[in-house]
Amino acid sequence: MKTLYSIAFFGAATLAMPAAYAGTSATTSAARSPFLASASDPQLDRWMWAFATAQLQTVAADALGTTVGGLPPPPPLNTTRQSITALNATQLASLRRGIAQMIAWNSAPQGSADFKRSLRYWANMHAYIGTGCSSASGLNYPGMSGLSLQSKATPDQIATWCTCQHGTIQFLTWHRMYLFYFEQVLRQAAGDPNLRLPFWDYETDGHIPPAYRSPTYVDGGVTKPNPLYVANRQAQLNAGTAALSSSVTSTAGAMPASTYSPFNSAIEQTPHGAVHCATGVASCPSGYMGYVPSAGNDPIFYSHHANIDRLYECWLRINPSARLPNNPAQLAAHFSFIDGAGNLVSPMVGNMLTTAQLGYHYAAGGGCPLVIKLPPIHILLETPYHVYPLIGPTILQRGTTVVPLKLAAATRKSLLAAPPRKGGALRSMLVIDGLAYDEPPGVLYNVYVQGPGGKRQLVGVINFFNDTAPRHDDMEGMKGEMADMSTRTFDATDALAALGATGDASLVLEPTTGLTGSTVLKAAQQISPRARVRFSAARIEQR
């Protein structure tokens, strides 16, 4: 039985927190609990994160049989990553200057510090099309214009290229490290030490921000190519005539998680993967954003991941001591990147866990929990408390697929009335197993549970972005931690409760483009006739 433990760091030990980390006197720090910190109190944030990080490093060191030295003074939280739409003219000009310089460095000599800081290099660091990463056939997918086959040639390329983590417990941690060093390079490229990578706040506004939509912009009366723009996106998004749909950008399926691993998996699917597929020219796989090996070639990719990092941060803030990853092998892993000066670095995950360690924080945005609260710290068993089989093998129709659920009214009533386990209420997870296709369908699928009278509740969206990712099954210490790409899990707790315990129930799947204005008919016209999308079974697991 696989068990994930949550470790309590706060409590009485909090009162012994050194005053240096509180930014105030010991007496005042004891009186002002970090649990009362508001989202805009950087002094208390600094205190809380430094303490949580120190305790986590100590636990990790004990588990690994090593030691940790004294915690260095935490970096000041005096720099903010903002929403793209909040940038002023000077900040936007600096962002454009930085991306333009990174694109210019694409033609720098191989092995040079400038080439290591080029946009192509950083896109390849995530993944690329070619030997040592993914099949050359990827160039045949829609939206790949401007790309060519790549291959690792130098020691630094071998160490850094095609190392993105998808479908592993390092998804959030690796991308946080990746963005940290990308931001260093961006500042160097722009010649602006105050530049911070902005985030794309698509739950507040699902349109691609105007700064990324126009092929040109005017600078001092001179019209110039816009380095933030690429044509390889869904045309309606670039035109500003459509936005990402709410099902694609929603964080509702991820935020109820109370420990790292379930949250990491849930947010990687939606909004992360769903936004990727909806942004690519023809869903997944298509360039640039809809295909893992090409995604980093679109400048909006980095702001998309800054938003995922922001959502991770606001989820962590609810209870960092219970939510920070605590897998010893995960914390001890090293990944290689290029720093702002063009040097190869190989930091350890455990040293780059929190924004307090890394010296930045986020401005407010959409998708975060409305209230900062501390649920009871408890042990979360990954083994389900109850399992309710629903349906067997099912082939999805070209339009709407409606499958009656084999769930008796009495069982539904029992499911809804199930008593909470110690430490928290049970969540009802809809699990779809054996998801497969003969050819990528070229759409996403909205997933609903439906009650009497056709009343529906959305539980999530199926995307196929991770299906395009290079696999890292041989990563040291991560054996058995790779996600099953044929399984999709959705938190259906609230949806089932809204439908109640009486009447018929069905599972409904509908194709969607992922954009506002999408209809079943419009999406169905995009589905490959050879797709034959299907799954082997569906069930409800109470956890």
Coordinates of C-alpha atoms in Angstrom, one line a residue, residues 82-87 91-100 103 119 179 182 186 195-202 205-217 225-240 279 289 295-307:
Q82 CA 3.1 40.5 -12.4
S83 CA 0.3 39.7 -14.8
I84 CA 1.3 40.5 -18.4
T85 CA -1.6 42.9 -18.6
A86 CA -0.3 44.9 -15.6
L87 CA 3.1 45.7 -17.1
Q91 CA 8.4 47.0 -18.4
L92 CA 6.8 45.7 -21.6
A93 CA 9.6 47.3 -23.7
S94 CA 12.1 45.5 -21.5
L95 CA 10.4 42.2 -21.9
R96 CA 10.3 42.6 -25.7
R97 CA 14.0 43.6 -25.7
G98 CA 14.9 40.5 -23.7
I99 CA 13.0 38.1 -25.9
A100 CA 14.3 39.8 -29.1
I103 CA 16.0 35.2 -30.5
L119 CA 15.5 31.1 -27.1
L179 CA 11.8 29.5 -14.9
F182 CA 15.2 31.5 -17.7
L186 CA 16.0 37.2 -19.8
L195 CA 12.9 42.6 -15.2
R196 CA 10.7 39.8 -14.0
L197 CA 8.9 37.2 -16.0
P198 CA 5.2 38.1 -16.2
F199 CA 2.4 35.5 -15.9
W200 CA -0.5 34.9 -18.2
D201 CA -3.6 35.1 -16.0
Y202 CA -6.0 33.3 -18.2
D205 CA -9.1 36.8 -18.9
G206 CA -8.7 33.8 -21.3
H207 CA -7.7 36.0 -24.3
I208 CA -4.0 36.0 -25.3
P209 CA -2.8 39.3 -24.0
P210 CA -2.7 42.1 -26.7
A211 CA 1.1 42.4 -26.3
Y212 CA 1.5 38.9 -27.7
R213 CA -1.1 39.1 -30.5
S214 CA 0.1 41.7 -33.0
P215 CA 2.9 40.8 -35.5
T216 CA 4.3 44.3 -35.1
Y217 CA 4.5 47.1 -32.6
P225 CA 8.5 43.0 -35.6
N226 CA 7.0 41.9 -32.3
P227 CA 9.2 39.2 -30.7
L228 CA 6.3 38.1 -28.4
Y229 CA 4.2 37.1 -31.4
V230 CA 4.2 33.8 -33.3
A231 CA 1.7 32.8 -35.9
N232 CA 1.7 29.2 -34.7
R233 CA -1.3 29.5 -32.4
Q234 CA -5.0 29.0 -32.9
A235 CA -5.9 31.8 -35.3
Q236 CA -8.9 33.0 -33.3
L237 CA -6.7 33.5 -30.2
N238 CA -4.1 35.5 -32.1
A239 CA -6.9 37.6 -33.7
G240 CA -8.5 38.2 -30.2
T279 CA -3.4 27.3 -27.8
M289 CA 2.2 25.1 -27.8
A295 CA 6.2 24.4 -26.9
G296 CA 9.2 26.4 -25.7
N297 CA 9.5 28.1 -29.1
D298 CA 6.5 30.3 -28.3
P299 CA 7.3 33.2 -25.9
I300 CA 3.9 32.8 -24.3
F301 CA 5.0 29.4 -23.1
Y302 CA 7.1 30.9 -20.4
S303 CA 4.3 33.2 -19.1
H304 CA 2.0 30.2 -19.1
H305 CA 4.3 28.3 -16.9
A306 CA 4.8 31.4 -14.7
N307 CA 1.1 31.2 -14.1

